[in-house]
XYZ file of C-alpha atoms in Angstrom:
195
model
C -6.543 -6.659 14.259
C -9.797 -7.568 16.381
C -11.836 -5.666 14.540
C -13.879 -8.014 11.953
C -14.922 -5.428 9.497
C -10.852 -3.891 9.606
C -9.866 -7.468 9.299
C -12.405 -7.663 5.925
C -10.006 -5.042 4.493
C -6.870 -6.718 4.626
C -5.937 -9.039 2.083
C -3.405 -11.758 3.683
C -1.640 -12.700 0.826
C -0.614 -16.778 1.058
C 0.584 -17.487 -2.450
C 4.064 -15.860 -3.200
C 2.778 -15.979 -6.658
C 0.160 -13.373 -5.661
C 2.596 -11.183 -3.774
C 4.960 -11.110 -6.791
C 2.234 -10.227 -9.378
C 1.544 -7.091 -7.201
C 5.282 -6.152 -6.357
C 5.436 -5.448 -10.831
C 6.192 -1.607 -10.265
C 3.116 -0.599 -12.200
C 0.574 -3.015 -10.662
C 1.594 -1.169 -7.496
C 1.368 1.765 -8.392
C -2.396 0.948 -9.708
C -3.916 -0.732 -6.911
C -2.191 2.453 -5.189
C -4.211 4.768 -7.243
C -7.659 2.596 -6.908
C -7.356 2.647 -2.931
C -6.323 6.800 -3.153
C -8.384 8.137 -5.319
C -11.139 5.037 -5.653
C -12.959 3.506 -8.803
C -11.446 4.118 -12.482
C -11.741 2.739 -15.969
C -7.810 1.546 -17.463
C -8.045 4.903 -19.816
C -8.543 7.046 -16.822
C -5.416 5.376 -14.484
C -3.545 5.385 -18.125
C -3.769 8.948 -18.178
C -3.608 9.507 -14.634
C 0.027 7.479 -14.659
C 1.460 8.516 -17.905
C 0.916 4.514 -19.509
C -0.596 3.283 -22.195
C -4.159 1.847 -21.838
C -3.270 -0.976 -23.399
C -0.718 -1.499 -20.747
C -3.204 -0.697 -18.058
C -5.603 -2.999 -18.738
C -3.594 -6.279 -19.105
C -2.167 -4.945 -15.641
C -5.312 -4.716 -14.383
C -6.567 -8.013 -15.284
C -3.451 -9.655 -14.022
C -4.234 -7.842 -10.664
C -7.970 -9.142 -10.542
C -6.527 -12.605 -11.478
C -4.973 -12.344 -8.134
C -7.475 -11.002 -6.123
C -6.358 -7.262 -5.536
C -9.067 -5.678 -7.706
C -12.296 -6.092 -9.119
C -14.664 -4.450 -11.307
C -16.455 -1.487 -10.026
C -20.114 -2.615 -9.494
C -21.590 1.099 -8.902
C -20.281 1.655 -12.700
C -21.877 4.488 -15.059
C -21.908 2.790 -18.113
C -22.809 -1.098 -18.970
C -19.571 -0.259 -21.586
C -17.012 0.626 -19.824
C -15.212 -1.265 -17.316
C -14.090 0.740 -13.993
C -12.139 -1.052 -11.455
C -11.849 -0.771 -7.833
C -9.408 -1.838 -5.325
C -10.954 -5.333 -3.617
C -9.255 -4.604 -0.015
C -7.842 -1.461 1.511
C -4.506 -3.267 2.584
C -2.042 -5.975 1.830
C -0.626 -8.321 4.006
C 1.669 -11.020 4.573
C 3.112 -13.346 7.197
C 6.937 -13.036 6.858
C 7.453 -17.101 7.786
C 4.936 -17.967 5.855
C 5.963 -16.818 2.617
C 9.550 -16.408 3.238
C 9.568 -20.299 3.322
C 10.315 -20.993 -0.008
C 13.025 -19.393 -2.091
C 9.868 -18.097 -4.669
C 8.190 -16.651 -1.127
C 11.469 -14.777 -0.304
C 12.050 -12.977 -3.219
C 8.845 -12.530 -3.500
C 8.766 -10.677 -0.207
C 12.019 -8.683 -1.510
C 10.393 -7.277 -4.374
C 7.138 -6.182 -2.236
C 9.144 -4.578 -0.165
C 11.740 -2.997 -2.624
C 8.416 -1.480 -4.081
C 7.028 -0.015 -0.783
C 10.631 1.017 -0.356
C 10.189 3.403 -3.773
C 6.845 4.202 -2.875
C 8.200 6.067 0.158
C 10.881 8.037 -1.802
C 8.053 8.696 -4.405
C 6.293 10.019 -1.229
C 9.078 12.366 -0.013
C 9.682 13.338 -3.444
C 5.877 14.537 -4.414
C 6.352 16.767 -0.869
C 9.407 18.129 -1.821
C 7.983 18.943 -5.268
C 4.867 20.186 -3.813
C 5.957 21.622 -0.579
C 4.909 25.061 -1.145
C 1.199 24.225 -1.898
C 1.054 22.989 1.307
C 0.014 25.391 4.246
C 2.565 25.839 7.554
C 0.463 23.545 9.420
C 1.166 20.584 7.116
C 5.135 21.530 6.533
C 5.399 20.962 9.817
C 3.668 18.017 10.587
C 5.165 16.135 7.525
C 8.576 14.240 7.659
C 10.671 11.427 8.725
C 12.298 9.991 11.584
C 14.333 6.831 12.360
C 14.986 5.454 15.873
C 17.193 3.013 16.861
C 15.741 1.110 19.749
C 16.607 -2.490 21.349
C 13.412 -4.944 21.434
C 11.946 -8.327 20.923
C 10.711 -9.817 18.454
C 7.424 -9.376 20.433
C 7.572 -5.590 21.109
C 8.609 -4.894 17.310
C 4.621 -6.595 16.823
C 3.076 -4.972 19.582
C 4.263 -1.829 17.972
C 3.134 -2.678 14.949
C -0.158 -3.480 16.222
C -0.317 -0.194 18.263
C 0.885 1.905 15.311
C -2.420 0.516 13.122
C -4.694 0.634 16.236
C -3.548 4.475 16.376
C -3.813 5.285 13.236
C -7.426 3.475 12.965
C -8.524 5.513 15.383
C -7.191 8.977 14.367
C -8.378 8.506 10.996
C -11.974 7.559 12.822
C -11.930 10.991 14.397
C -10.755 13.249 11.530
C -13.336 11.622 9.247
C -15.355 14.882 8.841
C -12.943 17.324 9.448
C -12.781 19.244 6.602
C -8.557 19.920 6.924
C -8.298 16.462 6.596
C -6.181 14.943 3.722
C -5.254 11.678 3.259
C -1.584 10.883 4.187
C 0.505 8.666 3.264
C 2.224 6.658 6.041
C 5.302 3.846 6.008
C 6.705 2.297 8.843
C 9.809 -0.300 8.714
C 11.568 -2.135 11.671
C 14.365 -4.587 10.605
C 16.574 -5.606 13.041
C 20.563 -4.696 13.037
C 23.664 -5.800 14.241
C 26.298 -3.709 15.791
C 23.767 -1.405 17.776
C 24.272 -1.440 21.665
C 21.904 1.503 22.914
């Protein structure tokens, strides 16, 4: 990203240590709901995510420990403790973590997670489908492509795909039919395809 302020929002995980206290299942799914739905107290995401408070809270710490969230300083009460995500993304360099056997599975779990965060995704749709007007039926769904490219075009596509969506989500700011959207994108190469 050349933006500095979009760069600011990305958190470029370095420690695998860090990228496996995130990948726990319910530490995802909290920083999740702290960058959705912004700033809660551990009772509130408790309730939110069917959990215990108790259970929030140490899972909370553990993900301020590691840098992914922090308390809330616009709070409403010197009592209570809301959090908020520290960084609207996570990021990691592949090589760089993947070079230890901790980095790689690591890596494995964060992406098994994002993995059931996308079925979780589909799933809520399916659930929810009819709530949803015809305009957003049809815009929502999947694809897959099979395509053959470099190493180098998989990145520029990556980097094209954020630029995009950076930019569409700059124009639909104050649109009112705006919601926010959930969007996953995966390239891994394959053998056995010829095109």
């Amino acid at each position: 990203m050349s933006d500095e302020s979009e760069e600011s929002d990305v958190y470029r995980v370095r420690d695998p240590r860090a990228l496996k206290a995130v990948a726990h299942p319910l530490r995802v799914r909290l920083l999740g709901a702290l960058r959705l739905e912004g700033p809660a107290t551990a009772t509130e995401l408790a309730a939110r995510l069917g959990e215990s408070s108790g259970s929030t809270s140490y899972h909370l710490r553990q993900l301020a420990r590691y840098g992914f969230v922090e308390e809330d300083p616009g709070r409403r009460d010197a009592r209570e403790r809301r959090w908020r995500s520290a960084h609207r993304y996570t990021a990691w360099d592949e090589l760089e973590i993947g070079g230890t056997p901790e980095g790689r599975e690591a890596a494995g779990f964060m992406r098994e997670r994002q993995f059931e965060a996308l079925a979780g995704d589909r799933a809520a749709f399916e659930r929810d489908r009819d709530s949803w007007g015809p305009e957003w039926i049809a815009a929502a769904g999947m694809s897959d492509h099979y395509a053959r490219l470099t190493p180098a075009s998989v990145t520029l596509l990556y980097e094209r795909v954020s630029a995009m969506i950076h930019e569409l989500e700059a124009a639909d700011a104050a649109d009112p039919a705006a919601e926010a959207v959930m969007l996953h994108f995966a390239a891994f190469p394959t053998r056995g395809y010829t095109g």
